[in-house]
C-alpha positions as semicolon CSV with decimal commas, in nm:
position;residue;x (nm);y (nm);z (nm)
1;X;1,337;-6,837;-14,056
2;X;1,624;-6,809;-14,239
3;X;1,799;-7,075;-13,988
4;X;1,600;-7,336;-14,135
5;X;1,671;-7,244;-14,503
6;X;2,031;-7,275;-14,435
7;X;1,949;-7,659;-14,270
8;X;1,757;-7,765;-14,585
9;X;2,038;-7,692;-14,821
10;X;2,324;-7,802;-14,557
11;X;2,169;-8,156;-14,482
12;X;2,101;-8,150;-14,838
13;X;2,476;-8,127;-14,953
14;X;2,550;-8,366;-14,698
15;X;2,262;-8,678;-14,740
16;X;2,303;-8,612;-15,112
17;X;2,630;-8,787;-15,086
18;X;2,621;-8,996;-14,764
19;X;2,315;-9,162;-14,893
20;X;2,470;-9,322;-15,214
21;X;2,784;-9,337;-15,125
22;X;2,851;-9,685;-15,054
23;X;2,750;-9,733;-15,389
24;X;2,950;-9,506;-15,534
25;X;3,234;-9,669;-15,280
26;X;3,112;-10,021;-15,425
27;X;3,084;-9,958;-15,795
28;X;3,330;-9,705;-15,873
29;X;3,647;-9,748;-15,612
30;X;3,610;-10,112;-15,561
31;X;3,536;-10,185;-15,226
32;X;3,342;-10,532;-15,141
33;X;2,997;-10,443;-15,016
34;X;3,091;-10,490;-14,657
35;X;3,405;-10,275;-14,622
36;X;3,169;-9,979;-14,845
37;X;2,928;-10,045;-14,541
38;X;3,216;-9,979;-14,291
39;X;3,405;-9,713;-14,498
40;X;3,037;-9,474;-14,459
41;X;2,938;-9,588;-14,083
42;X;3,280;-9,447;-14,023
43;X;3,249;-9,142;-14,226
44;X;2,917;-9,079;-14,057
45;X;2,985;-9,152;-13,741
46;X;3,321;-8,887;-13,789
47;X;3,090;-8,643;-13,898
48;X;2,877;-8,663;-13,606
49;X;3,130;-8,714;-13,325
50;X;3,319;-8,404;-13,463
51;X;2,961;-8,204;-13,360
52;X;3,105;-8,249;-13,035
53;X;3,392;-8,003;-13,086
54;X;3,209;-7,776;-13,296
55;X;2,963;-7,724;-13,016
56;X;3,262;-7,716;-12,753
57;X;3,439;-7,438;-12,939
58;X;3,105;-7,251;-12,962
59;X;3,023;-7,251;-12,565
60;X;3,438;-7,186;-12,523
61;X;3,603;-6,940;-12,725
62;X;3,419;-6,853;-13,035
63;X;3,021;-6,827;-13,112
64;X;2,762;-7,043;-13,286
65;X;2,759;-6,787;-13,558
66;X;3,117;-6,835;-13,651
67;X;3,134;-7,205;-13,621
68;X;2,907;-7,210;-13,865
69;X;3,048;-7,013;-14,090
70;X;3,412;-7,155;-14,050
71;X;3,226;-7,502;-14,094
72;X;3,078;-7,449;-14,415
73;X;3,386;-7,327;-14,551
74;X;3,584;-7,657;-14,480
75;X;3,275;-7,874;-14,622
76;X;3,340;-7,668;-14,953
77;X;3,683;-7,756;-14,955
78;X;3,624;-8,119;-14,934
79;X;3,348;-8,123;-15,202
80;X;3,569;-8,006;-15,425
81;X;3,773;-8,271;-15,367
82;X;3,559;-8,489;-15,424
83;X;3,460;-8,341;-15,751
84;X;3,788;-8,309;-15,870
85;X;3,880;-8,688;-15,793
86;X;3,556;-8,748;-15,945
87;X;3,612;-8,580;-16,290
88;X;3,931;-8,646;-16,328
89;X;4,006;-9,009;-16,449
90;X;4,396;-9,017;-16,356
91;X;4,286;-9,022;-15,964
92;X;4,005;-9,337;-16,019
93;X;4,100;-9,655;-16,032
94;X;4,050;-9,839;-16,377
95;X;3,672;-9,885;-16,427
96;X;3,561;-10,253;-16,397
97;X;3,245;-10,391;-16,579
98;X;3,213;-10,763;-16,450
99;X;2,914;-10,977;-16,514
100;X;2,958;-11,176;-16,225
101;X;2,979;-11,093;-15,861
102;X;3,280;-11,368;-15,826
103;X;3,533;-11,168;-16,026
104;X;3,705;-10,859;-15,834
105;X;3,822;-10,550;-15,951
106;X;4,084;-10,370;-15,888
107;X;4,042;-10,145;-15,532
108;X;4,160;-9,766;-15,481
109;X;4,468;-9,763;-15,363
110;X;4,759;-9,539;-15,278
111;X;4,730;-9,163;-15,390
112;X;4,400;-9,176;-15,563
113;X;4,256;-9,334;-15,213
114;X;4,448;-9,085;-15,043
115;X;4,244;-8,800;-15,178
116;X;3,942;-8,990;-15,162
117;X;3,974;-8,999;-14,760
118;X;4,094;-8,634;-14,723
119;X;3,751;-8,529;-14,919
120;X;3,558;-8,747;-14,699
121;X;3,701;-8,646;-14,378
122;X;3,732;-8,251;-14,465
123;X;3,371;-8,298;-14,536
124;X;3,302;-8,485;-14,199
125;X;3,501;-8,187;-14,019
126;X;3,277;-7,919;-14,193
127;X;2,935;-8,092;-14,139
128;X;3,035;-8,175;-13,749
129;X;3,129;-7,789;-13,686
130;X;2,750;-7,774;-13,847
131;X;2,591;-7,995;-13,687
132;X;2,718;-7,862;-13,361
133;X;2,645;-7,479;-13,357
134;X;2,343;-7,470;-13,613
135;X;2,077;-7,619;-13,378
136;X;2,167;-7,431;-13,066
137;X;2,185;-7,133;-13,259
138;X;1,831;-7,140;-13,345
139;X;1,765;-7,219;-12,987
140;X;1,913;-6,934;-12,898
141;X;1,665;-6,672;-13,041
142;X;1,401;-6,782;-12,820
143;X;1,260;-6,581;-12,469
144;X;1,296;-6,925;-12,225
145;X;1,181;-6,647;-12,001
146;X;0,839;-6,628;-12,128
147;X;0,575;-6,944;-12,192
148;X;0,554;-6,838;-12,575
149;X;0,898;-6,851;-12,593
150;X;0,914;-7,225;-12,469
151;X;0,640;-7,330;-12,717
152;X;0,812;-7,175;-12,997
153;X;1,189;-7,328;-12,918
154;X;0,993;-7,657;-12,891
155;X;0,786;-7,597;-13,251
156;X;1,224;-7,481;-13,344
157;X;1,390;-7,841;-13,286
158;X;1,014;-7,988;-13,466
159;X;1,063;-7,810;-13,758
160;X;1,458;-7,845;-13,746
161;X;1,425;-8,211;-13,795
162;X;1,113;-8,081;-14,054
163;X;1,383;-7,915;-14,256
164;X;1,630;-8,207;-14,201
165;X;1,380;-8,394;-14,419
166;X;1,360;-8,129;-14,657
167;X;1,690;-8,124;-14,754
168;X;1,688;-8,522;-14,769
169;X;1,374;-8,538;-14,998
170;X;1,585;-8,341;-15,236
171;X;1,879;-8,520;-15,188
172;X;1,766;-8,884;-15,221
173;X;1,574;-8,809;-15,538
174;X;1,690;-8,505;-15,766
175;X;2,058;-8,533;-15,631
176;X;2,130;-8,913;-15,633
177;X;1,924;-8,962;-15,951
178;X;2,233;-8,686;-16,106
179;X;2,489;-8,936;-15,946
180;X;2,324;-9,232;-16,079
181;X;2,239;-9,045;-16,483
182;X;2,461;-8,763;-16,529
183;X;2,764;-8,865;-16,338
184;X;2,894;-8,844;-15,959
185;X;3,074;-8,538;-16,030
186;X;2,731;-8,347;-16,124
187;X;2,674;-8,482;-15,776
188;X;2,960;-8,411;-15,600
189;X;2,920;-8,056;-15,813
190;X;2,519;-7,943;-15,672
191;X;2,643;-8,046;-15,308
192;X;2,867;-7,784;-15,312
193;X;2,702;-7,497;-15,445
194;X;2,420;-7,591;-15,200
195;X;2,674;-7,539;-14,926
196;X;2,796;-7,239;-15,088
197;X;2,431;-7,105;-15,113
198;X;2,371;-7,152;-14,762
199;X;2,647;-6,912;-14,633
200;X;2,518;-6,555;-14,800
201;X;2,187;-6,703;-14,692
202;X;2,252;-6,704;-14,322
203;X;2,460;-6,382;-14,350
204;X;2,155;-6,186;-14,447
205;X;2,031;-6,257;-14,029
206;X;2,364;-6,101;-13,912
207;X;2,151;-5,813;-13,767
208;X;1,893;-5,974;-13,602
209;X;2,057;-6,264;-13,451
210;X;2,098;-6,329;-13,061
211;X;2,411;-6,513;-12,971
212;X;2,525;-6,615;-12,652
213;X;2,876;-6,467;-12,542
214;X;3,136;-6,746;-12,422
215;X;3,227;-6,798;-12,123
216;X;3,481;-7,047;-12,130
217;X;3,571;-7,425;-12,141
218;X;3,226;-7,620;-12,024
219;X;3,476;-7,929;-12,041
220;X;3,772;-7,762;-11,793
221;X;3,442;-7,689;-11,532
222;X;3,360;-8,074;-11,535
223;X;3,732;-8,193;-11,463
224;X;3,787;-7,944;-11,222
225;X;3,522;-8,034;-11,007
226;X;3,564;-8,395;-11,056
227;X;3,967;-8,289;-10,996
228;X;3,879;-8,156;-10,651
229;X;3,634;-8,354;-10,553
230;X;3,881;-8,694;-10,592
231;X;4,150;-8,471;-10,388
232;X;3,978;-8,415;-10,146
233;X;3,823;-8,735;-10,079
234;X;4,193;-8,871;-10,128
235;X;4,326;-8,600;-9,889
236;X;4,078;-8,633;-9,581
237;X;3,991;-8,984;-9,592
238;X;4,172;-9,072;-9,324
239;X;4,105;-8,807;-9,126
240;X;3,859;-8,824;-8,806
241;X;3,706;-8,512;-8,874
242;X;3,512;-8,651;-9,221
243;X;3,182;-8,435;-9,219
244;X;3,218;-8,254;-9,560
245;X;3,129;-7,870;-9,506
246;X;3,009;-7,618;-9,781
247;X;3,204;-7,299;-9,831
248;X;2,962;-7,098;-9,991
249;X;3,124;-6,763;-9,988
250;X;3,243;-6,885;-10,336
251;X;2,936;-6,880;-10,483
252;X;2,772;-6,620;-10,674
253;X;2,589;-6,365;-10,464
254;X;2,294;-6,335;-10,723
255;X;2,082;-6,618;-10,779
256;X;2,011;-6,753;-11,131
257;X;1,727;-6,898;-11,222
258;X;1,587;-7,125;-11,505
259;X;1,252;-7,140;-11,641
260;X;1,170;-7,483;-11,779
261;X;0,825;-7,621;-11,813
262;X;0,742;-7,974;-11,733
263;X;0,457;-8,133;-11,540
264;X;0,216;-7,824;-11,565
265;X;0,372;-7,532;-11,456
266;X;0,620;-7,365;-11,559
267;X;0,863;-7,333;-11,254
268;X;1,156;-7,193;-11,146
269;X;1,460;-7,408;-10,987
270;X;1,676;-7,193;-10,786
271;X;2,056;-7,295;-10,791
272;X;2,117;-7,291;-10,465
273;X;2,443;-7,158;-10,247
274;X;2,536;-7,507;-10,141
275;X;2,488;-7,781;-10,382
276;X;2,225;-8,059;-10,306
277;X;2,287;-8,396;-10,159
278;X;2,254;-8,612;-10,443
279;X;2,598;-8,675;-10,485
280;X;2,794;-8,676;-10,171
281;X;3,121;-8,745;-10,381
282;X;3,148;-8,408;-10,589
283;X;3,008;-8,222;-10,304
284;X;3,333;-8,288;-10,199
285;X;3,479;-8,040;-10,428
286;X;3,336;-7,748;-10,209
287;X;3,490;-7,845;-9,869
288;X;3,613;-7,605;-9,627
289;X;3,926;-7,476;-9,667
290;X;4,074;-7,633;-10,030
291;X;4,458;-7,686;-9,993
292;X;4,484;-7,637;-10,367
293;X;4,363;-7,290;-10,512
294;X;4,321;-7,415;-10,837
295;X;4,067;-7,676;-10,738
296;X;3,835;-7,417;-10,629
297;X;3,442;-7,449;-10,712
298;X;3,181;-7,300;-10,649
299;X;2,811;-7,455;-10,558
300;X;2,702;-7,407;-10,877
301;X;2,971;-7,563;-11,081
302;X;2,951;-7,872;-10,890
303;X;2,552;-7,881;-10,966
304;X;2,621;-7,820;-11,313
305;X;2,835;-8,118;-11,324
306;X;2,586;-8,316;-11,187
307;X;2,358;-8,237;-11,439
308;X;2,549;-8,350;-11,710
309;X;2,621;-8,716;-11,558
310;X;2,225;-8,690;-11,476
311;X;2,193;-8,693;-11,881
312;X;2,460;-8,947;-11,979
313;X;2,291;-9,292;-11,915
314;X;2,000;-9,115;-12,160
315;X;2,282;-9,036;-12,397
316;X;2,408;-9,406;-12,401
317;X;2,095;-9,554;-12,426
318;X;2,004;-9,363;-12,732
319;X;2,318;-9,528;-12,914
320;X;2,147;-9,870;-12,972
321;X;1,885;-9,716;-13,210
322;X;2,149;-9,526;-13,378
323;X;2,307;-9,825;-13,492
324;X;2,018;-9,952;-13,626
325;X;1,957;-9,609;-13,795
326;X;2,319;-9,668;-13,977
327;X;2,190;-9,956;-14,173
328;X;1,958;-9,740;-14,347
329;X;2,257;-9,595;-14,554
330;X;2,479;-9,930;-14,582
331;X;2,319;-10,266;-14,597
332;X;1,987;-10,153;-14,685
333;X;2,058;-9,970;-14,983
334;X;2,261;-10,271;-15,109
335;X;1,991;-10,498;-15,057
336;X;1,784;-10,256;-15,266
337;X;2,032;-10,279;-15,563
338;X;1,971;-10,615;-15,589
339;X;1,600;-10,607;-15,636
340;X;1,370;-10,503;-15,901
341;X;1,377;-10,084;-15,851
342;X;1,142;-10,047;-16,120
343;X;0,776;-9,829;-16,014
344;X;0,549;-9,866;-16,329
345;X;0,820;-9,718;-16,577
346;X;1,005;-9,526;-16,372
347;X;1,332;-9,708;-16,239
348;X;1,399;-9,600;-15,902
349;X;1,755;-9,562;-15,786
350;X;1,839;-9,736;-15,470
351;X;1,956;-9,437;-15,271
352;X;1,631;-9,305;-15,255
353;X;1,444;-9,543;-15,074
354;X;1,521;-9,252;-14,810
355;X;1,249;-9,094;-14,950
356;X;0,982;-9,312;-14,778
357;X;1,053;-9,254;-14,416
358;X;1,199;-8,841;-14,509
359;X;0,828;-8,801;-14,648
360;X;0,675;-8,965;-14,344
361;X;0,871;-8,727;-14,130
362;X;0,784;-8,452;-14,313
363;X;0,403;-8,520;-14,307
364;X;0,439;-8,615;-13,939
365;X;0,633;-8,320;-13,788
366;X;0,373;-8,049;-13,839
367;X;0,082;-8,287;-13,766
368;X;0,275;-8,369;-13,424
369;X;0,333;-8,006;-13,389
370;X;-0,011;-7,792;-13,412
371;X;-0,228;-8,149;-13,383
372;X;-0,068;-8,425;-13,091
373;X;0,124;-8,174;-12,891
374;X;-0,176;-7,888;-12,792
375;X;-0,376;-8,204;-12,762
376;X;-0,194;-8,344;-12,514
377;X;-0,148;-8,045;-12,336
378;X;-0,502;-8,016;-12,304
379;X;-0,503;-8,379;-12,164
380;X;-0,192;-8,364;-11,921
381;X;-0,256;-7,942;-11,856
382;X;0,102;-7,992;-11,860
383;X;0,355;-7,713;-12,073
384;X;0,511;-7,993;-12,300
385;X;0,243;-8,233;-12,327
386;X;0,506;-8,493;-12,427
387;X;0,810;-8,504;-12,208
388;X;1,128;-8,508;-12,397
389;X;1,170;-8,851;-12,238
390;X;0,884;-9,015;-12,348
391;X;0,934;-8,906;-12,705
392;X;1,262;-9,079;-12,701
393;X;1,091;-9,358;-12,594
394;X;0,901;-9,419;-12,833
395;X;1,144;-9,420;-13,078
396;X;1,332;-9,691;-12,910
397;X;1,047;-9,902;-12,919
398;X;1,035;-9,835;-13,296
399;X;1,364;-9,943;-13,345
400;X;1,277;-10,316;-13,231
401;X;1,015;-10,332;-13,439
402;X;1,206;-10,182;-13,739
403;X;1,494;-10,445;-13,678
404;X;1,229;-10,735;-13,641
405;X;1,000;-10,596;-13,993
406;X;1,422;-10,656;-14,162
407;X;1,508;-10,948;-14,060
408;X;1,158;-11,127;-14,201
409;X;1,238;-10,933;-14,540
410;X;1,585;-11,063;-14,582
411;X;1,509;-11,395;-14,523
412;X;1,202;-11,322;-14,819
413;X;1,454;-11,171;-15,050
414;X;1,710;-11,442;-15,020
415;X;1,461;-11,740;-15,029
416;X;1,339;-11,538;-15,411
417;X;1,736;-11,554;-15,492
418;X;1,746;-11,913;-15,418
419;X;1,447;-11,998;-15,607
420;X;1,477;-11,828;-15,890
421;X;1,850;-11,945;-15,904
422;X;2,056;-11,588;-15,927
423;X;2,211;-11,614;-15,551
424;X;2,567;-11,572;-15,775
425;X;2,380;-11,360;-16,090
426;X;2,387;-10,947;-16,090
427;X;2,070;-10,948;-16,247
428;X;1,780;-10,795;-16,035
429;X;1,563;-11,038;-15,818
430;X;1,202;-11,098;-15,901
431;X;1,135;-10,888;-15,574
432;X;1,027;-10,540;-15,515
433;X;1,258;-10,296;-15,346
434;X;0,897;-10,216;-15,199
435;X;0,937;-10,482;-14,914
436;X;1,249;-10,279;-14,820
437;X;1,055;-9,992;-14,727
438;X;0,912;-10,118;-14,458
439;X;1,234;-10,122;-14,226
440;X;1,265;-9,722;-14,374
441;X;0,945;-9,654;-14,225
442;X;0,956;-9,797;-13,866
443;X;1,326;-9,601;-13,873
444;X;1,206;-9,347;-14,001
445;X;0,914;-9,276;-13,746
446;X;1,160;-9,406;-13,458
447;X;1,388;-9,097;-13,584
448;X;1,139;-8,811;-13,614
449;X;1,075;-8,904;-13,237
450;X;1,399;-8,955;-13,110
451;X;1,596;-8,686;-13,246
452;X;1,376;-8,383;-13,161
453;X;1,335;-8,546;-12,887
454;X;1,700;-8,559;-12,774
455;X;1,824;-8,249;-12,907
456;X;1,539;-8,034;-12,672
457;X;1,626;-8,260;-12,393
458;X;1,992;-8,175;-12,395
459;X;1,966;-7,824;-12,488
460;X;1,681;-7,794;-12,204
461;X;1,839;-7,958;-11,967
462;X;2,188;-7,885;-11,950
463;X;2,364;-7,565;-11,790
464;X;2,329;-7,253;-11,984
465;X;2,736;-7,279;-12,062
466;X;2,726;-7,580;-12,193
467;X;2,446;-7,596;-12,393
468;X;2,602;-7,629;-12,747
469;X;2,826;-7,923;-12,659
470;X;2,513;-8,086;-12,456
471;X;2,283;-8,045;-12,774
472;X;2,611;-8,198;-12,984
473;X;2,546;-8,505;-12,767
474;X;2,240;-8,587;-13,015
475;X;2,459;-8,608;-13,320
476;X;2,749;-8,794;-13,092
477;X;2,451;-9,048;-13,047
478;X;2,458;-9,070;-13,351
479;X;2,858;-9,063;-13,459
480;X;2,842;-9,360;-13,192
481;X;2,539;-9,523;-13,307
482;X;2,747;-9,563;-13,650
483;X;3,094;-9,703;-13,533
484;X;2,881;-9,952;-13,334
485;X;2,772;-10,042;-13,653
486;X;3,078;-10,077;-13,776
487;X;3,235;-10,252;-13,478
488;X;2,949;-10,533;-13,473
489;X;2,998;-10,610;-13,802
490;X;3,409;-10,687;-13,797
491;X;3,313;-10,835;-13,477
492;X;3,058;-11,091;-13,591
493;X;3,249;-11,148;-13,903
494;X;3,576;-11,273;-13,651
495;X;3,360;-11,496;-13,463
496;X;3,149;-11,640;-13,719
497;X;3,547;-11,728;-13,882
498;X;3,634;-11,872;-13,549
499;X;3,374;-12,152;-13,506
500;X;3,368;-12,284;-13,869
501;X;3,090;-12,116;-13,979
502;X;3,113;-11,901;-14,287
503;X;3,137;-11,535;-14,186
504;X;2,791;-11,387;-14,181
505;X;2,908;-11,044;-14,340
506;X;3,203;-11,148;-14,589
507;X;3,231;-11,135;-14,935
508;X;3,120;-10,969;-15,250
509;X;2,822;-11,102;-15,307
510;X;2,508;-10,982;-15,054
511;X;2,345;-11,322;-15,142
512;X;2,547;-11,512;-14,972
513;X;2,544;-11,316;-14,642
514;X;2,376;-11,350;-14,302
515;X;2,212;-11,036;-14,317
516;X;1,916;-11,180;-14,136
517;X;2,086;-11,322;-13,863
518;X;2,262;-10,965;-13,809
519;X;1,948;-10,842;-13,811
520;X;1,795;-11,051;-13,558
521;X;2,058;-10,989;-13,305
522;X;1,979;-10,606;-13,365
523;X;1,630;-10,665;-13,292
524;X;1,729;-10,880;-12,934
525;X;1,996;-10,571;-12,882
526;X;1,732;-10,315;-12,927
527;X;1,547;-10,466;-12,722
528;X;1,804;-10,484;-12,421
529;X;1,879;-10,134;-12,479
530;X;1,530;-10,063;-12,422
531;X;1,486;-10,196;-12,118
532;X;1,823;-9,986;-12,027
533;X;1,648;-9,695;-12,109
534;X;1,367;-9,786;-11,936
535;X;1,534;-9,784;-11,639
536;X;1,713;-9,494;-11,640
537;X;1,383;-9,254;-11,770
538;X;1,221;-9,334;-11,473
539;X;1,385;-9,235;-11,215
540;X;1,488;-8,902;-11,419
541;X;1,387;-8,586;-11,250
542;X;1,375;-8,268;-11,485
543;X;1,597;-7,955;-11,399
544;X;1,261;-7,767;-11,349
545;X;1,140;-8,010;-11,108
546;X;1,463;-8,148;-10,914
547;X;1,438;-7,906;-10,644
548;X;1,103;-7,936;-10,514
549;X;1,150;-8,345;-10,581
550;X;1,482;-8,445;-10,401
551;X;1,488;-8,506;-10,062
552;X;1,854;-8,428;-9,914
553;X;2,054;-8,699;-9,731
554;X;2,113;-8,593;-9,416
């Protein structure tokens, strides 16, 4: 499917880059190891949030198809940015080649850090428009209408994340070993003919592809109803006669219907002409005889609504492990480049310890897809086996164990620094980058569950019109997943200052951080969060189910 070619080569061009680049930020423009850690989480996290209007613009005014190809364009432009700053000496600032991690170098500054942020950030605005229309796209070619066509959207957002990993197994070896040997702007160079690749490539499915028409602003549906629903609580609240009625001669004479599977049969909700009882304050936004024309909903909008706050607390509790996915690019990779990277003789860059948990994923996927799932839909005789839900799960549950497995091997690698007497040295530690692994590998199985997970859940679950800026809500996971990140770490720094303590996450030298304690409190956080999401997943109901489940309040 030529929708998953174009993934491997566009996360390629991206994770190429993202996943050394607080290196490169480090080592080349001068940054101290914690604001490199920041200066990416935020980059990230841009790139991600900015899904959110690429799949808004898709479900409102233009398609999937052209997002795409409008977003691909603007990642070009920053890349070559990026390569030009790269190559050109004039816009670096002076190299530095220091012995000793107590002497600083001079930091980008002014102009040259000027175009150094507006590659970044055109780069961020190209991969969110990506991120956003891509996977709903390839949703989109699937019959929901039919069983087969279920199975094979689900096998879609498998082998999506599949081809994520594809595209990072290149990038973490082939690409960043480039970076690392041949120079950053041979990097910076193969990212963007990747990206430039990738647009004749999808092109050639013009013909054949299915894409959804749009029907206008999902977002101006949600404040309208939640617009008229707040006036008219404010405008009959005093008033005797309370009882809210339904006009339904607003609402659509012809029924839809959705076909989702869940539970063992596939079956189909009804949206009813008057909106259930669930939610006594937006039914409100259907009463009788609406001063306001404008504020006028129908049934069905105000059920849509309902269904999107239904998904939020999901959203929010998917945030935590996001945060602890962002480390896997910043402070993990640094700790890496402090340790002995050599396996047999071949010296292994730190930017690819990606490549344990990518291969992992990559070996999982397919076993998960034609092995655990039609196993467990022999065992449940349910449609999905797995519910989105519990897939999610048990990637949360990963995540504490992840954060846990790091915190142990920190405290190893700085008890070998202190022995062996280079806590202040650049030389490598008498450690294996090995140990580091592990915390890739409970990540990296926490991620191949959560994010196929999510991004079926949302597309699934959420209103036909807003179905690309629902799926977006994934990648906003994890845009917010990263500026926690970055917000924890400026926060625990100020405290740590306040009460005489050194700061945990200061300084040029890793060595003398707190990286376990940060650690720790990610683990206790995790585990929090997972108790929040426990709480929420149970008393979900799914779209296809909600009907013959809820009792109204009379």
């Amino acid at each position: 499917m030529k929708i998953t070619v174009v993934e491997v080569l566009e996360n390629l061009a991206f994770l190429a880059n993202a996943s050394n680049l607080v290196l490169y930020l480090s080592k080349f423009m001068h940054f101290s190891p914690s604001s490199s850690a920041n200066i990416v989480t935020n980059f990230m996290g841009t790139a991600f949030l900015l899904a959110l209007l690429g799949g808004f613009l898709a479900d409102a005014f233009l398609t999937t198809y052209y997002i795409y190809l409008i977003s691909a364009s603007i990642e070009v432009m920053g890349l070559l940015v990026l390569t030009i700053q790269a190559r050109v000496t004039s816009l670096k600032p002076p190299a530095c080649f220091s012995a000793s991690t107590s002497i600083s170098c001079e930091q980008v500054d002014g102009r040259k850090a000027g175009v150094l942020f507006a590659g970044l950030y055109l780069v961020a605005l190209g991969v969110g428009g990506i991120k956003g229309s891509l996977p709903p796209h390839g949703a989109e070619q699937f019959d929901e209408k039919t069983l087969q066509g279920r199975k094979q959207r689900s096998a879609f957002f498998n082998y999506y994340v599949f081809c994520l990993s594809c595209g990072a197994l290149i990038a973490v070896t082939l690409v960043v070993w480039v970076e690392d040997n041949k120079g950053w702007q041979w990097g910076f160079g193969v990212s963007t003919a990747t990206i430039l690749l990738s647009i004749p490539i999808f092109l050639i499915g013009s013909p054949v592809y299915r894409t959804k028409v749009p029907i206008g602003s999902p977002i101006t549906t949600i404040f309208k109803v939640l617009a008229a629903a707040a006036y008219n609580t404010y405008r009959f609240r005093n008033s005797s006669n309370s009882a809210i009625g339904m006009d339904t001669s607003r609402t659509s004479d012809t029924t839809e219907t959705r076909d989702q599977g869940e539970g063992g049969n596939t079956k189909r909700m009804e949206l009813c002409q008057t909106p259930e009882e669930s939610s006594r304050f937006l039914n409100r936004a259907v009463k009788n005889k609406t001063a306001n024309p404008v504020l006028e909903c129908t049934a069905e909008q105000v059920e849509e609504v309902k269904i999107v706050l239904r998904i939020l607390p999901i959203f929010v509790s998917t945030i935590m492990l996001n945060c602890c996915l962002a480390q896997l690019s910043t402070f993990s990779v640094q700790q890496a480049s402090t340790m002995n990277t050599d396996l047999g003789s071949l010296k292994v860059p730190p930017a690819s310890l990606p490549v344990f948990p990518v291969i992992f994923i990559m070996v999982l996927a397919p076993i998960y897809n034609h092995a655990i799932i039609p196993f467990a839909r022999r065992v449940t005789k349910s449609e999905m086996g797995i519910t989105h839900l519990q897939r999610i799960g048990t990637g949360l549950a990963l995540s504490v164990v992840a954060m846990a497995v790091a915190a142990l091997v920190e405290t190893k690698r700085k008890r070998v620094a202190a022995d062996s007497g280079l806590v202040n040295s650049t030389e490598p530690l008498p450690i294996t980058f090995l140990w580091i692994a592990l915390q890739y590998l409970f990540l990296g199985s926490a991620d191949v569950f959560t994010l196929a997970g999510m991004m079926e859940f949302f597309f699934t679950e959420a209103p036909k019109s807003m179905r690309s800026l629902a799926t977006s809500l994934s990648w906003a996971s994890l845009a917010m997943g990263y500026y926690l990140s970055s917000v924890l770490v400026s926060l625990i720094n100020t405290i740590t200052r306040r009460y005489g303590d050194t700061p945990w996450l200061f300084g040029s030298n890793l060595n003398n951080y707190h990286l376990e304690r940060f650690y720790w409190l990610m683990c206790v956080l995790s585990g929090l969060n997972m108790l929040h999401y426990l709480f929420w997943a149970n008393r979900y109901k799914y779209s296809s189910t909600r009907k013959s489940l809820s009792q109204p309040n009379s």
